[in-house]
mmCIF file of C-alpha atoms in Angstrom:
data_model
loop_
_atom_site.group_PDB
_atom_site.id
_atom_site.type_symbol
_atom_site.label_atom_id
_atom_site.label_comp_id
_atom_site.label_asym_id
_atom_site.label_seq_id
_atom_site.Cartn_x
_atom_site.Cartn_y
_atom_site.Cartn_z
ATOM 1 C CA UNK M 1 0.000 0.000 0.000
ATOM 2 C CA UNK M 2 1.029 3.613 -0.613
ATOM 3 C CA UNK M 3 1.910 5.758 2.379
ATOM 4 C CA UNK M 4 -0.874 8.258 3.102
ATOM 5 C CA UNK M 5 0.183 9.611 6.488
ATOM 6 C CA UNK M 6 -0.146 8.760 10.169
ATOM 7 C CA UNK M 7 -3.585 8.950 11.836
ATOM 8 C CA UNK M 8 -4.047 11.153 14.937
ATOM 9 C CA UNK M 9 -4.024 7.996 17.067
ATOM 10 C CA UNK M 10 -0.346 7.412 16.198
ATOM 11 C CA UNK M 11 1.264 10.314 18.104
ATOM 12 C CA UNK M 12 -1.483 9.999 20.729
ATOM 13 C CA UNK M 13 -0.360 6.429 21.378
ATOM 14 C CA UNK M 14 3.033 7.670 22.515
ATOM 15 C CA UNK M 15 1.494 10.266 24.802
ATOM 16 C CA UNK M 16 -0.565 7.501 26.386
ATOM 17 C CA UNK M 17 2.430 5.170 26.526
ATOM 18 C CA UNK M 18 4.428 7.806 28.382
ATOM 19 C CA UNK M 19 1.672 7.835 31.011
ATOM 20 C CA UNK M 20 1.292 4.043 31.280
ATOM 21 C CA UNK M 21 4.281 2.117 29.971
ATOM 22 C CA UNK M 22 3.459 -1.328 31.323
ATOM 23 C CA UNK M 23 3.187 -4.731 29.708
ATOM 24 C CA UNK M 24 -0.448 -4.991 30.734
ATOM 25 C CA UNK M 25 -1.360 -1.650 29.141
ATOM 26 C CA UNK M 26 0.563 -2.606 26.000
ATOM 27 C CA UNK M 27 -1.308 -5.901 25.721
ATOM 28 C CA UNK M 28 -4.760 -4.514 26.468
ATOM 29 C CA UNK M 29 -4.688 -1.066 24.820
ATOM 30 C CA UNK M 30 -1.529 -0.120 22.969
ATOM 31 C CA UNK M 31 -0.433 -3.063 20.863
ATOM 32 C CA UNK M 32 -3.340 -3.125 18.413
ATOM 33 C CA UNK M 33 -3.061 0.632 17.823
ATOM 34 C CA UNK M 34 0.687 0.314 17.405
ATOM 35 C CA UNK M 35 0.398 -2.398 14.764
ATOM 36 C CA UNK M 36 -2.313 -0.709 12.685
ATOM 37 C CA UNK M 37 -1.658 3.019 13.146
ATOM 38 C CA UNK M 38 2.087 3.232 13.775
ATOM 39 C CA UNK M 39 3.973 0.239 12.423
ATOM 40 C CA UNK M 40 1.916 -0.290 9.259
ATOM 41 C CA UNK M 41 2.207 3.306 7.980
ATOM 42 C CA UNK M 42 5.862 3.453 9.020
ATOM 43 C CA UNK M 43 6.521 0.350 6.928
ATOM 44 C CA UNK M 44 4.807 2.059 3.989
ATOM 45 C CA UNK M 45 6.888 5.182 4.531
ATOM 46 C CA UNK M 46 10.065 3.079 4.756
ATOM 47 C CA UNK M 47 9.221 1.384 1.465
ATOM 48 C CA UNK M 48 8.823 4.742 -0.290
ATOM 49 C CA UNK M 49 12.057 6.084 1.181
ATOM 50 C CA UNK M 50 13.898 2.898 0.238
ATOM 51 C CA UNK M 51 12.771 3.212 -3.380
ATOM 52 C CA UNK M 52 14.033 6.791 -3.457
ATOM 53 C CA UNK M 53 17.279 6.550 -1.478
ATOM 54 C CA UNK M 54 18.351 2.885 -1.583
ATOM 55 C CA UNK M 55 16.732 1.052 -4.517
ATOM 56 C CA UNK M 56 19.603 -1.438 -4.793
ATOM 57 C CA UNK M 57 20.302 -2.008 -1.082
ATOM 58 C CA UNK M 58 18.489 -3.541 1.881
ATOM 59 C CA UNK M 59 16.538 -0.328 2.364
ATOM 60 C CA UNK M 60 15.188 1.515 5.371
ATOM 61 C CA UNK M 61 14.960 -0.630 8.489
ATOM 62 C CA UNK M 62 12.455 -0.304 11.308
ATOM 63 C CA UNK M 63 13.277 -0.673 14.975
ATOM 64 C CA UNK M 64 11.121 -2.844 17.203
ATOM 65 C CA UNK M 65 8.924 -1.420 19.983
ATOM 66 C CA UNK M 66 10.638 -3.166 22.917
ATOM 67 C CA UNK M 67 13.356 -1.288 24.784
ATOM 68 C CA UNK M 68 16.689 -2.853 25.700
ATOM 69 C CA UNK M 69 16.764 -2.123 29.426
ATOM 70 C CA UNK M 70 19.869 -4.117 30.324
ATOM 71 C CA UNK M 71 22.142 -1.063 30.649
ATOM 72 C CA UNK M 72 19.481 1.487 31.581
ATOM 73 C CA UNK M 73 18.129 2.705 34.892
ATOM 74 C CA UNK M 74 14.791 3.223 33.186
ATOM 75 C CA UNK M 75 13.178 -0.213 33.082
ATOM 76 C CA UNK M 76 10.024 0.806 31.215
ATOM 77 C CA UNK M 77 9.534 -1.966 28.646
ATOM 78 C CA UNK M 78 8.467 -0.059 25.508
ATOM 79 C CA UNK M 79 9.994 2.701 23.424
ATOM 80 C CA UNK M 80 8.180 6.019 23.284
ATOM 81 C CA UNK M 81 8.951 6.423 19.586
ATOM 82 C CA UNK M 82 8.955 4.366 16.391
ATOM 83 C CA UNK M 83 12.292 4.717 14.652
ATOM 84 C CA UNK M 84 13.606 3.784 11.215
ATOM 85 C CA UNK M 85 17.037 4.258 9.689
ATOM 86 C CA UNK M 86 19.108 3.921 6.551
ATOM 87 C CA UNK M 87 22.864 3.770 7.022
ATOM 88 C CA UNK M 88 25.115 4.685 4.100
ATOM 89 C CA UNK M 89 28.176 3.566 6.091
ATOM 90 C CA UNK M 90 28.552 2.129 9.600
ATOM 91 C CA UNK M 91 27.433 4.752 12.144
ATOM 92 C CA UNK M 92 26.523 7.214 9.377
ATOM 93 C CA UNK M 93 23.150 7.663 7.748
ATOM 94 C CA UNK M 94 19.563 8.856 7.751
ATOM 95 C CA UNK M 95 17.078 8.651 10.599
ATOM 96 C CA UNK M 96 13.325 9.192 11.081
ATOM 97 C CA UNK M 97 11.084 8.601 14.065
ATOM 98 C CA UNK M 98 7.508 9.173 15.124
ATOM 99 C CA UNK M 99 6.699 10.163 18.700
ATOM 100 C CA UNK M 100 4.112 12.158 20.641
ATOM 101 C CA UNK M 101 5.396 15.398 19.070
ATOM 102 C CA UNK M 102 5.131 14.260 15.462
ATOM 103 C CA UNK M 103 7.782 13.194 12.970
ATOM 104 C CA UNK M 104 11.506 13.881 13.312
ATOM 105 C CA UNK M 105 13.913 13.334 10.395
ATOM 106 C CA UNK M 106 17.669 13.802 10.343
ATOM 107 C CA UNK M 107 21.080 12.848 9.088
ATOM 108 C CA UNK M 108 23.547 11.676 11.708
ATOM 109 C CA UNK M 109 27.032 10.513 12.504
ATOM 110 C CA UNK M 110 26.912 8.396 15.649
ATOM 111 C CA UNK M 111 30.313 6.878 16.528
ATOM 112 C CA UNK M 112 30.747 4.788 19.653
ATOM 113 C CA UNK M 113 34.488 4.147 19.865
ATOM 114 C CA UNK M 114 37.030 6.717 21.049
ATOM 115 C CA UNK M 115 39.069 6.172 17.885
ATOM 116 C CA UNK M 116 36.164 7.342 15.734
ATOM 117 C CA UNK M 117 35.578 10.460 17.823
ATOM 118 C CA UNK M 118 39.293 11.244 17.627
ATOM 119 C CA UNK M 119 39.189 10.987 13.829
ATOM 120 C CA UNK M 120 36.110 13.220 13.736
ATOM 121 C CA UNK M 121 37.781 15.925 15.830
ATOM 122 C CA UNK M 122 40.920 15.775 13.725
ATOM 123 C CA UNK M 123 38.767 16.352 10.637
ATOM 124 C CA UNK M 124 37.072 19.334 12.321
ATOM 125 C CA UNK M 125 40.440 20.817 13.320
ATOM 126 C CA UNK M 126 41.724 20.488 9.773
ATOM 127 C CA UNK M 127 41.461 23.959 8.261
ATOM 128 C CA UNK M 128 39.760 22.984 5.011
ATOM 129 C CA UNK M 129 37.666 20.101 6.321
ATOM 130 C CA UNK M 130 36.585 21.986 9.412
ATOM 131 C CA UNK M 131 35.617 25.064 7.452
ATOM 132 C CA UNK M 132 33.545 22.913 5.103
ATOM 133 C CA UNK M 133 31.655 21.272 7.973
ATOM 134 C CA UNK M 134 31.048 24.664 9.595
ATOM 135 C CA UNK M 135 29.576 25.936 6.328
ATOM 136 C CA UNK M 136 27.343 22.851 5.989
ATOM 137 C CA UNK M 137 25.979 23.131 9.522
ATOM 138 C CA UNK M 138 25.478 26.896 9.203
ATOM 139 C CA UNK M 139 23.495 26.383 6.009
ATOM 140 C CA UNK M 140 21.339 23.696 7.643
ATOM 141 C CA UNK M 141 20.697 25.912 10.662
ATOM 142 C CA UNK M 142 19.562 28.650 8.309
ATOM 143 C CA UNK M 143 17.145 26.175 6.730
ATOM 144 C CA UNK M 144 15.520 25.468 10.091
ATOM 145 C CA UNK M 145 17.532 22.448 11.171
ATOM 146 C CA UNK M 146 18.728 21.808 14.708
ATOM 147 C CA UNK M 147 22.323 20.628 15.075
ATOM 148 C CA UNK M 148 22.216 18.218 18.000
ATOM 149 C CA UNK M 149 23.780 15.005 19.208
ATOM 150 C CA UNK M 150 25.788 13.985 22.263
ATOM 151 C CA UNK M 151 28.463 16.555 23.125
ATOM 152 C CA UNK M 152 30.746 17.675 25.899
ATOM 153 C CA UNK M 153 29.570 20.338 28.317
ATOM 154 C CA UNK M 154 32.963 22.064 28.202
ATOM 155 C CA UNK M 155 35.629 21.421 25.551
ATOM 156 C CA UNK M 156 37.911 18.577 24.508
ATOM 157 C CA UNK M 157 41.250 18.366 26.240
ATOM 158 C CA UNK M 158 43.876 20.494 24.522
ATOM 159 C CA UNK M 159 41.415 22.559 22.509
ATOM 160 C CA UNK M 160 41.683 26.312 23.227
ATOM 161 C CA UNK M 161 38.602 28.165 24.412
ATOM 162 C CA UNK M 162 38.773 30.510 21.423
ATOM 163 C CA UNK M 163 38.907 27.792 18.769
ATOM 164 C CA UNK M 164 36.695 28.974 15.865
ATOM 165 C CA UNK M 165 34.949 25.590 15.629
ATOM 166 C CA UNK M 166 34.728 24.796 19.326
ATOM 167 C CA UNK M 167 31.004 23.975 19.188
ATOM 168 C CA UNK M 168 31.595 21.337 16.512
ATOM 169 C CA UNK M 169 34.565 19.927 18.413
ATOM 170 C CA UNK M 170 32.399 19.374 21.480
ATOM 171 C CA UNK M 171 30.322 16.825 19.588
ATOM 172 C CA UNK M 172 30.793 13.122 20.193
ATOM 173 C CA UNK M 173 27.901 12.445 17.867
ATOM 174 C CA UNK M 174 26.260 14.859 15.486
ATOM 175 C CA UNK M 175 22.639 14.924 14.319
ATOM 176 C CA UNK M 176 21.142 17.502 11.959
ATOM 177 C CA UNK M 177 17.371 17.301 11.878
ATOM 178 C CA UNK M 178 14.013 19.005 11.863
ATOM 179 C CA UNK M 179 10.493 18.178 12.988
ATOM 180 C CA UNK M 180 7.025 17.960 11.468
ATOM 181 C CA UNK M 181 4.513 18.476 14.262
ATOM 182 C CA UNK M 182 1.341 16.433 14.848
ATOM 183 C CA UNK M 183 -0.807 18.599 12.595
ATOM 184 C CA UNK M 184 -2.685 18.037 9.327
ATOM 185 C CA UNK M 185 0.450 17.407 7.224
ATOM 186 C CA UNK M 186 1.393 14.426 9.367
ATOM 187 C CA UNK M 187 -1.884 12.784 8.389
ATOM 188 C CA UNK M 188 -1.181 12.972 4.639
ATOM 189 C CA UNK M 189 1.426 11.936 2.090
ATOM 190 C CA UNK M 190 3.055 15.320 2.755
ATOM 191 C CA UNK M 191 4.830 13.613 5.660
ATOM 192 C CA UNK M 192 6.779 11.456 3.201
ATOM 193 C CA UNK M 193 7.709 14.531 1.155
ATOM 194 C CA UNK M 194 8.950 16.162 4.371
ATOM 195 C CA UNK M 195 11.277 13.248 5.116
ATOM 196 C CA UNK M 196 12.545 13.025 1.526
ATOM 197 C CA UNK M 197 13.328 16.733 1.476
ATOM 198 C CA UNK M 198 15.006 16.556 4.881
ATOM 199 C CA UNK M 199 17.198 13.628 3.885
ATOM 200 C CA UNK M 200 18.205 15.347 0.638
ATOM 201 C CA UNK M 201 19.178 18.488 2.545
ATOM 202 C CA UNK M 202 21.363 16.633 5.074
ATOM 203 C CA UNK M 203 23.184 14.604 2.424
ATOM 204 C CA UNK M 204 26.169 17.037 2.338
ATOM 205 C CA UNK M 205 26.778 16.329 6.029
ATOM 206 C CA UNK M 206 26.897 12.589 5.375
ATOM 207 C CA UNK M 207 29.103 13.089 2.320
ATOM 208 C CA UNK M 208 31.498 15.171 4.420
ATOM 209 C CA UNK M 209 31.884 12.375 6.992
ATOM 210 C CA UNK M 210 32.138 9.646 4.370
ATOM 211 C CA UNK M 211 34.874 11.480 2.469
ATOM 212 C CA UNK M 212 37.062 11.760 5.562
ATOM 213 C CA UNK M 213 37.111 8.113 6.597
ATOM 214 C CA UNK M 214 35.848 8.761 10.116
ATOM 215 C CA UNK M 215 33.249 5.984 10.182
ATOM 216 C CA UNK M 216 33.929 2.772 12.144
ATOM 217 C CA UNK M 217 36.506 0.379 10.784
ATOM 218 C CA UNK M 218 36.601 -3.300 11.703
ATOM 219 C CA UNK M 219 36.814 -4.327 14.496
ATOM 220 C CA UNK M 220 35.601 -1.058 16.078
ATOM 221 C CA UNK M 221 32.210 -1.008 14.379
ATOM 222 C CA UNK M 222 29.524 0.801 16.356
ATOM 223 C CA UNK M 223 26.413 -0.573 18.007
ATOM 224 C CA UNK M 224 22.785 -0.468 16.895
ATOM 225 C CA UNK M 225 21.450 3.031 16.165
ATOM 226 C CA UNK M 226 19.361 5.033 18.610
ATOM 227 C CA UNK M 227 17.839 8.551 18.250
#
């Protein structure tokens, strides 16, 4: 089936799940809504995105609804979002998720190993490479994107406080994305157009990372993606 949007019950599910995230509530109230109003349209959206961005590859992959709580203090059993991703290289690719606030789409570089973060910071400190990344992120910010991702509260060791790209050097992961709220557009095929446009706009960020060889190399490949 062709993607035609997410019904109002989809973001509402995650608001309700935030209030009652128990296995009993999932079984009695949430699971049926999740399967019909969240997972099914997300699969349709993933199919359309795959045809556009990865026609010859495995395509966009969906995450499951169950949280991995083994390393988390929060033991609530179910995720409060439905995520999907398309990696162009290990730890580098496109992301989209639906939650109570609508649809979020981004491009991201999400290294896990110290060696990868070190390579990223070296690329940012390089005069030409760093200036190029600064220009890319400035352009995205001007287009309404938020430049987020895990980052240091202060600055990396050895980096001067007046470094011209200090904000980029603070990043351990970088995510450039924007949001489509839970309004009328989310309930139509316009939501797919929003994600396609977002992914096309963040492609220069992914190309920058890919060109500099800062993605994981065996055996330091990163773990499964998270938002």
